[in-house]
């Protein structure tokens, strides 16, 4: 669904429309991953796994979903679906987008600082553009409520990694879940593999599923054959 590499390719013929694949299976899988990570942080399972290794019998306070606000950065097809699922689970949900959006029961804003300041967990589902590169830097991370978490399932370039590690090491953030990195595969000697404040996965938050994606591709092929524009065209000026 990310198109930054395609539209930056100098060999891409100008004027040729590009359509993104909106795969229902991928959208569903992304929702599952976000929910899994939010619950892992919300119920302190990341911490209990660490304590199991240390053979430590200790309990943390239990919170209600209504005690937490989860921010979704990016309210496109993925973000909007995830936001509604979290709302249905009882979490407060805030969403940030560069264009006005309205979702029932979700606090939507174009003010990033406002959204971050009211949030305990932040989920990044943004496209990577010059406007979003490094968007989660020290200033942004400091706005998240203490003991919160960051979940980045978009692109590695969204997070300023030294700033994230500093926020974790200082105790401001409780945990971070990273599925994407600026260099992939993540090098074996990267310190991110063993950092106690990180959960690392190999870009698997949502994979294209042939059983749900081929039909969508065929629909767009048929539109083009009829001389019509395909659905989900990329806005080259916006970068997504």
PDB file of C-alpha atoms in Angstrom:
ATOM      1  CA  UNK A   1       0.000   0.000   0.000  1.00  0.00           C
ATOM      2  CA  UNK A   2       3.031   2.288   0.393  1.00  0.00           C
ATOM      3  CA  UNK A   3       4.059   3.954  -2.870  1.00  0.00           C
ATOM      4  CA  UNK A   4       7.018   6.169  -1.955  1.00  0.00           C
ATOM      5  CA  UNK A   5       9.534   3.974  -3.820  1.00  0.00           C
ATOM      6  CA  UNK A   6       7.363   3.776  -6.929  1.00  0.00           C
ATOM      7  CA  UNK A   7       6.666   7.486  -7.314  1.00  0.00           C
ATOM      8  CA  UNK A   8      10.322   8.342  -6.585  1.00  0.00           C
ATOM      9  CA  UNK A   9      11.532   6.023  -9.362  1.00  0.00           C
ATOM     10  CA  UNK A  10      13.038   8.222 -12.125  1.00  0.00           C
ATOM     11  CA  UNK A  11      12.110   5.570 -14.716  1.00  0.00           C
ATOM     12  CA  UNK A  12       8.403   5.800 -13.920  1.00  0.00           C
ATOM     13  CA  UNK A  13       6.742   7.373 -16.981  1.00  0.00           C
ATOM     14  CA  UNK A  14       5.227  10.735 -16.050  1.00  0.00           C
ATOM     15  CA  UNK A  15       1.516  11.055 -16.570  1.00  0.00           C
ATOM     16  CA  UNK A  16       0.805   7.347 -16.159  1.00  0.00           C
ATOM     17  CA  UNK A  17      -1.702   6.842 -13.329  1.00  0.00           C
ATOM     18  CA  UNK A  18      -0.688   4.564 -10.452  1.00  0.00           C
ATOM     19  CA  UNK A  19      -3.272   2.764  -8.363  1.00  0.00           C
ATOM     20  CA  UNK A  20      -2.691   1.464  -4.843  1.00  0.00           C
ATOM     21  CA  UNK A  21      -3.833  -2.021  -3.933  1.00  0.00           C
ATOM     22  CA  UNK A  22      -6.405  -1.786  -1.139  1.00  0.00           C
ATOM     23  CA  UNK A  23      -6.452  -5.411  -0.030  1.00  0.00           C
ATOM     24  CA  UNK A  24      -9.242  -6.215   2.480  1.00  0.00           C
ATOM     25  CA  UNK A  25      -7.151  -9.063   3.865  1.00  0.00           C
ATOM     26  CA  UNK A  26      -4.242  -6.708   4.503  1.00  0.00           C
ATOM     27  CA  UNK A  27      -6.527  -4.137   6.119  1.00  0.00           C
ATOM     28  CA  UNK A  28      -7.917  -6.827   8.424  1.00  0.00           C
ATOM     29  CA  UNK A  29      -4.449  -8.158   9.286  1.00  0.00           C
ATOM     30  CA  UNK A  30      -3.207  -4.671  10.109  1.00  0.00           C
ATOM     31  CA  UNK A  31      -6.137  -4.217  12.478  1.00  0.00           C
ATOM     32  CA  UNK A  32      -5.295  -7.504  14.184  1.00  0.00           C
ATOM     33  CA  UNK A  33      -1.651  -6.459  14.636  1.00  0.00           C
ATOM     34  CA  UNK A  34      -2.532  -3.055  16.067  1.00  0.00           C
ATOM     35  CA  UNK A  35      -5.003  -4.595  18.505  1.00  0.00           C
ATOM     36  CA  UNK A  36      -2.486  -7.264  19.542  1.00  0.00           C
ATOM     37  CA  UNK A  37       0.182  -4.653  20.290  1.00  0.00           C
ATOM     38  CA  UNK A  38      -2.183  -2.250  22.022  1.00  0.00           C
ATOM     39  CA  UNK A  39      -3.408  -5.056  24.277  1.00  0.00           C
ATOM     40  CA  UNK A  40       0.142  -6.277  24.899  1.00  0.00           C
ATOM     41  CA  UNK A  41       1.014  -2.817  26.244  1.00  0.00           C
ATOM     42  CA  UNK A  42      -2.373  -2.177  27.895  1.00  0.00           C
ATOM     43  CA  UNK A  43      -2.269  -5.450  29.869  1.00  0.00           C
ATOM     44  CA  UNK A  44       1.516  -5.220  30.561  1.00  0.00           C
ATOM     45  CA  UNK A  45       2.269  -8.545  28.847  1.00  0.00           C
ATOM     46  CA  UNK A  46       5.530  -7.108  27.463  1.00  0.00           C
ATOM     47  CA  UNK A  47       6.601  -6.627  31.080  1.00  0.00           C
ATOM     48  CA  UNK A  48       5.366  -9.994  32.328  1.00  0.00           C
ATOM     49  CA  UNK A  49       7.431 -11.716  29.617  1.00  0.00           C
ATOM     50  CA  UNK A  50      10.520  -9.933  30.900  1.00  0.00           C
ATOM     51  CA  UNK A  51       9.702 -10.831  34.498  1.00  0.00           C
ATOM     52  CA  UNK A  52       9.194 -14.466  33.509  1.00  0.00           C
ATOM     53  CA  UNK A  53      12.788 -14.532  32.274  1.00  0.00           C
ATOM     54  CA  UNK A  54      13.859 -13.037  35.597  1.00  0.00           C
ATOM     55  CA  UNK A  55      11.591 -15.427  37.576  1.00  0.00           C
ATOM     56  CA  UNK A  56       9.970 -12.414  39.187  1.00  0.00           C
ATOM     57  CA  UNK A  57       6.422 -12.732  40.576  1.00  0.00           C
ATOM     58  CA  UNK A  58       5.010  -9.233  40.430  1.00  0.00           C
ATOM     59  CA  UNK A  59       1.777  -7.585  39.331  1.00  0.00           C
ATOM     60  CA  UNK A  60       0.996  -4.280  37.675  1.00  0.00           C
ATOM     61  CA  UNK A  61      -2.146  -2.240  38.043  1.00  0.00           C
ATOM     62  CA  UNK A  62      -4.980  -3.255  35.739  1.00  0.00           C
ATOM     63  CA  UNK A  63      -6.529  -0.519  33.590  1.00  0.00           C
ATOM     64  CA  UNK A  64      -9.849  -0.323  31.788  1.00  0.00           C
ATOM     65  CA  UNK A  65      -9.817   0.458  28.051  1.00  0.00           C
ATOM     66  CA  UNK A  66     -11.712   3.638  28.927  1.00  0.00           C
ATOM     67  CA  UNK A  67      -8.667   4.735  30.957  1.00  0.00           C
ATOM     68  CA  UNK A  68      -6.584   4.851  27.780  1.00  0.00           C
ATOM     69  CA  UNK A  69      -6.489   6.995  24.663  1.00  0.00           C
ATOM     70  CA  UNK A  70      -4.947   5.508  21.531  1.00  0.00           C
ATOM     71  CA  UNK A  71      -3.832   7.853  18.766  1.00  0.00           C
ATOM     72  CA  UNK A  72      -3.891   6.751  15.147  1.00  0.00           C
ATOM     73  CA  UNK A  73      -1.571   8.764  12.900  1.00  0.00           C
ATOM     74  CA  UNK A  74      -3.049   8.481   9.440  1.00  0.00           C
ATOM     75  CA  UNK A  75      -6.787   8.068   8.913  1.00  0.00           C
ATOM     76  CA  UNK A  76      -6.810   6.461   5.497  1.00  0.00           C
ATOM     77  CA  UNK A  77      -8.275   3.052   4.729  1.00  0.00           C
ATOM     78  CA  UNK A  78      -6.097   1.332   7.329  1.00  0.00           C
ATOM     79  CA  UNK A  79      -6.206   3.987  10.028  1.00  0.00           C
ATOM     80  CA  UNK A  80      -9.947   4.548   9.892  1.00  0.00           C
ATOM     81  CA  UNK A  81     -10.660   0.810  10.147  1.00  0.00           C
ATOM     82  CA  UNK A  82      -8.275   0.374  13.086  1.00  0.00           C
ATOM     83  CA  UNK A  83      -9.669   3.434  14.855  1.00  0.00           C
ATOM     84  CA  UNK A  84     -13.211   2.093  14.759  1.00  0.00           C
ATOM     85  CA  UNK A  85     -12.144  -1.332  16.026  1.00  0.00           C
ATOM     86  CA  UNK A  86     -10.338   0.175  18.998  1.00  0.00           C
ATOM     87  CA  UNK A  87     -13.330   2.409  19.737  1.00  0.00           C
ATOM     88  CA  UNK A  88     -15.603  -0.636  19.724  1.00  0.00           C
ATOM     89  CA  UNK A  89     -13.296  -2.248  22.295  1.00  0.00           C
ATOM     90  CA  UNK A  90     -13.876   0.672  24.662  1.00  0.00           C
ATOM     91  CA  UNK A  91     -10.686   2.683  24.115  1.00  0.00           C
ATOM     92  CA  UNK A  92     -10.776   6.414  23.583  1.00  0.00           C
ATOM     93  CA  UNK A  93      -9.404   7.027  20.094  1.00  0.00           C
ATOM     94  CA  UNK A  94      -7.847  10.151  18.601  1.00  0.00           C
ATOM     95  CA  UNK A  95      -6.827  10.424  14.972  1.00  0.00           C
ATOM     96  CA  UNK A  96      -4.453  12.744  13.147  1.00  0.00           C
ATOM     97  CA  UNK A  97      -4.498  13.463   9.440  1.00  0.00           C
ATOM     98  CA  UNK A  98      -3.276  16.258   7.168  1.00  0.00           C
ATOM     99  CA  UNK A  99      -6.758  16.615   5.671  1.00  0.00           C
ATOM    100  CA  UNK A 100     -10.037  16.996   7.585  1.00  0.00           C
ATOM    101  CA  UNK A 101     -11.586  13.682   8.587  1.00  0.00           C
ATOM    102  CA  UNK A 102     -14.686  12.736  10.573  1.00  0.00           C
ATOM    103  CA  UNK A 103     -15.208   9.343  12.222  1.00  0.00           C
ATOM    104  CA  UNK A 104     -18.089   8.616  14.563  1.00  0.00           C
ATOM    105  CA  UNK A 105     -16.855   8.564  18.154  1.00  0.00           C
ATOM    106  CA  UNK A 106     -13.244   9.341  17.226  1.00  0.00           C
ATOM    107  CA  UNK A 107     -11.538  12.638  18.066  1.00  0.00           C
ATOM    108  CA  UNK A 108     -10.139  13.760  14.710  1.00  0.00           C
ATOM    109  CA  UNK A 109      -7.695  16.639  14.390  1.00  0.00           C
ATOM    110  CA  UNK A 110      -5.141  18.120  12.008  1.00  0.00           C
ATOM    111  CA  UNK A 111      -3.127  19.346  15.013  1.00  0.00           C
ATOM    112  CA  UNK A 112      -0.482  16.705  15.693  1.00  0.00           C
ATOM    113  CA  UNK A 113       0.587  18.158  19.032  1.00  0.00           C
ATOM    114  CA  UNK A 114      -2.997  18.151  20.253  1.00  0.00           C
ATOM    115  CA  UNK A 115      -3.498  14.491  19.331  1.00  0.00           C
ATOM    116  CA  UNK A 116      -0.206  13.342  20.852  1.00  0.00           C
ATOM    117  CA  UNK A 117      -0.763  15.252  24.099  1.00  0.00           C
ATOM    118  CA  UNK A 118      -4.046  13.476  24.821  1.00  0.00           C
ATOM    119  CA  UNK A 119      -2.700  10.006  23.950  1.00  0.00           C
ATOM    120  CA  UNK A 120      -1.258   7.062  25.888  1.00  0.00           C
ATOM    121  CA  UNK A 121      -0.441   4.905  22.876  1.00  0.00           C
ATOM    122  CA  UNK A 122       0.463   6.138  19.400  1.00  0.00           C
ATOM    123  CA  UNK A 123       0.057   4.010  16.283  1.00  0.00           C
ATOM    124  CA  UNK A 124       1.817   5.214  13.127  1.00  0.00           C
ATOM    125  CA  UNK A 125       0.084   4.193   9.887  1.00  0.00           C
ATOM    126  CA  UNK A 126       1.204   7.166   7.799  1.00  0.00           C
ATOM    127  CA  UNK A 127       2.511   7.202   4.243  1.00  0.00           C
ATOM    128  CA  UNK A 128       6.165   8.216   4.082  1.00  0.00           C
ATOM    129  CA  UNK A 129       6.451  11.667   2.503  1.00  0.00           C
ATOM    130  CA  UNK A 130       8.738  14.661   3.034  1.00  0.00           C
ATOM    131  CA  UNK A 131       6.102  15.941   5.473  1.00  0.00           C
ATOM    132  CA  UNK A 132       6.070  12.770   7.589  1.00  0.00           C
ATOM    133  CA  UNK A 133       9.767  11.832   7.512  1.00  0.00           C
ATOM    134  CA  UNK A 134      11.022  11.878  11.124  1.00  0.00           C
ATOM    135  CA  UNK A 135       7.593  12.925  12.422  1.00  0.00           C
ATOM    136  CA  UNK A 136       8.082  10.971  15.667  1.00  0.00           C
ATOM    137  CA  UNK A 137      11.054  12.904  17.009  1.00  0.00           C
ATOM    138  CA  UNK A 138      12.020  13.915  20.548  1.00  0.00           C
ATOM    139  CA  UNK A 139       9.521  16.771  20.670  1.00  0.00           C
ATOM    140  CA  UNK A 140       6.644  14.577  19.469  1.00  0.00           C
ATOM    141  CA  UNK A 141       7.530  11.658  21.741  1.00  0.00           C
ATOM    142  CA  UNK A 142       7.696  13.950  24.769  1.00  0.00           C
ATOM    143  CA  UNK A 143       4.049  14.900  24.225  1.00  0.00           C
ATOM    144  CA  UNK A 144       2.842  11.307  24.680  1.00  0.00           C
ATOM    145  CA  UNK A 145       1.646  10.623  28.212  1.00  0.00           C
ATOM    146  CA  UNK A 146       4.135   8.959  30.544  1.00  0.00           C
ATOM    147  CA  UNK A 147       4.301   5.154  30.417  1.00  0.00           C
ATOM    148  CA  UNK A 148       2.772   5.191  26.971  1.00  0.00           C
ATOM    149  CA  UNK A 149       3.903   3.275  23.921  1.00  0.00           C
ATOM    150  CA  UNK A 150       4.683   3.772  20.248  1.00  0.00           C
ATOM    151  CA  UNK A 151       3.603   1.293  17.578  1.00  0.00           C
ATOM    152  CA  UNK A 152       5.178   1.895  14.169  1.00  0.00           C
ATOM    153  CA  UNK A 153       3.754  -0.255  11.371  1.00  0.00           C
ATOM    154  CA  UNK A 154       4.260   2.237   8.543  1.00  0.00           C
ATOM    155  CA  UNK A 155       7.858   3.003   7.526  1.00  0.00           C
ATOM    156  CA  UNK A 156      11.104   3.158   9.469  1.00  0.00           C
ATOM    157  CA  UNK A 157      11.688   6.736   8.345  1.00  0.00           C
ATOM    158  CA  UNK A 158       8.814   8.000  10.478  1.00  0.00           C
ATOM    159  CA  UNK A 159      10.720   7.456  13.730  1.00  0.00           C
ATOM    160  CA  UNK A 160      13.899   9.243  14.788  1.00  0.00           C
ATOM    161  CA  UNK A 161      15.444   6.179  16.385  1.00  0.00           C
ATOM    162  CA  UNK A 162      17.901   7.863  18.799  1.00  0.00           C
ATOM    163  CA  UNK A 163      15.017   9.972  20.125  1.00  0.00           C
ATOM    164  CA  UNK A 164      12.810   6.894  20.612  1.00  0.00           C
ATOM    165  CA  UNK A 165      15.560   5.025  22.458  1.00  0.00           C
ATOM    166  CA  UNK A 166      16.139   8.053  24.679  1.00  0.00           C
ATOM    167  CA  UNK A 167      12.421   8.210  25.528  1.00  0.00           C
ATOM    168  CA  UNK A 168      12.480   4.512  26.444  1.00  0.00           C
ATOM    169  CA  UNK A 169      15.725   4.682  28.434  1.00  0.00           C
ATOM    170  CA  UNK A 170      14.505   7.682  30.418  1.00  0.00           C
ATOM    171  CA  UNK A 171      11.333   5.813  31.409  1.00  0.00           C
ATOM    172  CA  UNK A 172       9.026   8.285  29.685  1.00  0.00           C
ATOM    173  CA  UNK A 173       7.758   5.575  27.331  1.00  0.00           C
ATOM    174  CA  UNK A 174       7.061   2.079  28.631  1.00  0.00           C
ATOM    175  CA  UNK A 175       7.545   0.171  25.389  1.00  0.00           C
ATOM    176  CA  UNK A 176       7.690   0.435  21.607  1.00  0.00           C
ATOM    177  CA  UNK A 177       6.658  -1.994  18.879  1.00  0.00           C
ATOM    178  CA  UNK A 178       8.590  -1.718  15.626  1.00  0.00           C
ATOM    179  CA  UNK A 179       7.682  -3.664  12.509  1.00  0.00           C
ATOM    180  CA  UNK A 180       9.495  -1.421  10.011  1.00  0.00           C
ATOM    181  CA  UNK A 181      13.036  -0.076   9.794  1.00  0.00           C
ATOM    182  CA  UNK A 182      15.071   2.195   7.548  1.00  0.00           C
ATOM    183  CA  UNK A 183      17.351  -0.753   6.734  1.00  0.00           C
ATOM    184  CA  UNK A 184      15.577  -4.042   6.097  1.00  0.00           C
ATOM    185  CA  UNK A 185      16.336  -6.780   6.919  1.00  0.00           C
ATOM    186  CA  UNK A 186      17.408  -5.356  10.266  1.00  0.00           C
ATOM    187  CA  UNK A 187      21.176  -6.079  10.520  1.00  0.00           C
ATOM    188  CA  UNK A 188      22.090  -8.888  12.904  1.00  0.00           C
ATOM    189  CA  UNK A 189      24.397  -6.548  14.830  1.00  0.00           C
ATOM    190  CA  UNK A 190      21.714  -3.896  15.384  1.00  0.00           C
ATOM    191  CA  UNK A 191      21.253  -3.076  19.088  1.00  0.00           C
ATOM    192  CA  UNK A 192      17.502  -2.854  18.454  1.00  0.00           C
ATOM    193  CA  UNK A 193      17.229  -6.654  18.542  1.00  0.00           C
ATOM    194  CA  UNK A 194      18.106  -6.818  22.224  1.00  0.00           C
ATOM    195  CA  UNK A 195      16.836  -3.508  23.603  1.00  0.00           C
ATOM    196  CA  UNK A 196      14.539  -4.374  26.550  1.00  0.00           C
ATOM    197  CA  UNK A 197      12.083  -1.638  25.630  1.00  0.00           C
ATOM    198  CA  UNK A 198      11.446  -2.876  22.097  1.00  0.00           C
ATOM    199  CA  UNK A 199       9.388  -5.567  20.447  1.00  0.00           C
ATOM    200  CA  UNK A 200      10.797  -6.163  16.959  1.00  0.00           C
ATOM    201  CA  UNK A 201       9.042  -7.959  14.102  1.00  0.00           C
ATOM    202  CA  UNK A 202      10.234  -8.411  10.468  1.00  0.00           C
ATOM    203  CA  UNK A 203       7.752  -6.215   8.545  1.00  0.00           C
ATOM    204  CA  UNK A 204       4.888  -8.698   8.950  1.00  0.00           C
ATOM    205  CA  UNK A 205       2.129  -6.498  10.382  1.00  0.00           C
ATOM    206  CA  UNK A 206       0.051  -7.043   7.230  1.00  0.00           C
ATOM    207  CA  UNK A 207       1.028  -9.106   4.199  1.00  0.00           C
ATOM    208  CA  UNK A 208      -0.727  -9.136   0.837  1.00  0.00           C
ATOM    209  CA  UNK A 209      -3.192 -12.012   0.793  1.00  0.00           C
ATOM    210  CA  UNK A 210      -3.866 -13.462  -2.686  1.00  0.00           C
ATOM    211  CA  UNK A 211      -7.300 -14.741  -1.648  1.00  0.00           C
ATOM    212  CA  UNK A 212      -8.471 -11.186  -0.956  1.00  0.00           C
ATOM    213  CA  UNK A 213      -6.231  -9.085  -3.212  1.00  0.00           C
ATOM    214  CA  UNK A 214      -6.513 -10.738  -6.637  1.00  0.00           C
ATOM    215  CA  UNK A 215     -10.178  -9.805  -6.976  1.00  0.00           C
ATOM    216  CA  UNK A 216      -9.376  -6.148  -6.298  1.00  0.00           C
ATOM    217  CA  UNK A 217      -6.618  -6.206  -8.916  1.00  0.00           C
ATOM    218  CA  UNK A 218      -9.004  -7.778 -11.425  1.00  0.00           C
ATOM    219  CA  UNK A 219     -11.623  -5.087 -10.745  1.00  0.00           C
ATOM    220  CA  UNK A 220      -9.111  -2.361 -11.599  1.00  0.00           C
ATOM    221  CA  UNK A 221      -7.940  -4.213 -14.713  1.00  0.00           C
ATOM    222  CA  UNK A 222     -11.545  -4.364 -15.929  1.00  0.00           C
ATOM    223  CA  UNK A 223     -12.006  -0.637 -15.317  1.00  0.00           C
ATOM    224  CA  UNK A 224      -8.924   0.142 -17.414  1.00  0.00           C
ATOM    225  CA  UNK A 225     -10.118  -2.204 -20.177  1.00  0.00           C
ATOM    226  CA  UNK A 226     -13.371  -0.254 -20.318  1.00  0.00           C
ATOM    227  CA  UNK A 227     -11.432   2.990 -20.647  1.00  0.00           C
ATOM    228  CA  UNK A 228     -12.191   4.094 -17.096  1.00  0.00           C
ATOM    229  CA  UNK A 229      -9.796   5.183 -14.376  1.00  0.00           C
ATOM    230  CA  UNK A 230      -8.831   2.565 -11.810  1.00  0.00           C
ATOM    231  CA  UNK A 231      -9.813   3.007  -8.167  1.00  0.00           C
ATOM    232  CA  UNK A 232      -7.464   4.259  -5.423  1.00  0.00           C
ATOM    233  CA  UNK A 233      -5.294   6.419  -7.650  1.00  0.00           C
ATOM    234  CA  UNK A 234      -2.127   7.869  -6.142  1.00  0.00           C
ATOM    235  CA  UNK A 235      -1.969  11.639  -5.667  1.00  0.00           C
ATOM    236  CA  UNK A 236       1.599  12.329  -6.794  1.00  0.00           C
ATOM    237  CA  UNK A 237       1.654  15.797  -5.236  1.00  0.00           C
ATOM    238  CA  UNK A 238       0.582  14.443  -1.831  1.00  0.00           C
ATOM    239  CA  UNK A 239       2.848  11.391  -2.133  1.00  0.00           C
ATOM    240  CA  UNK A 240       0.163   8.764  -1.427  1.00  0.00           C
TER     241      UNK A 240
END
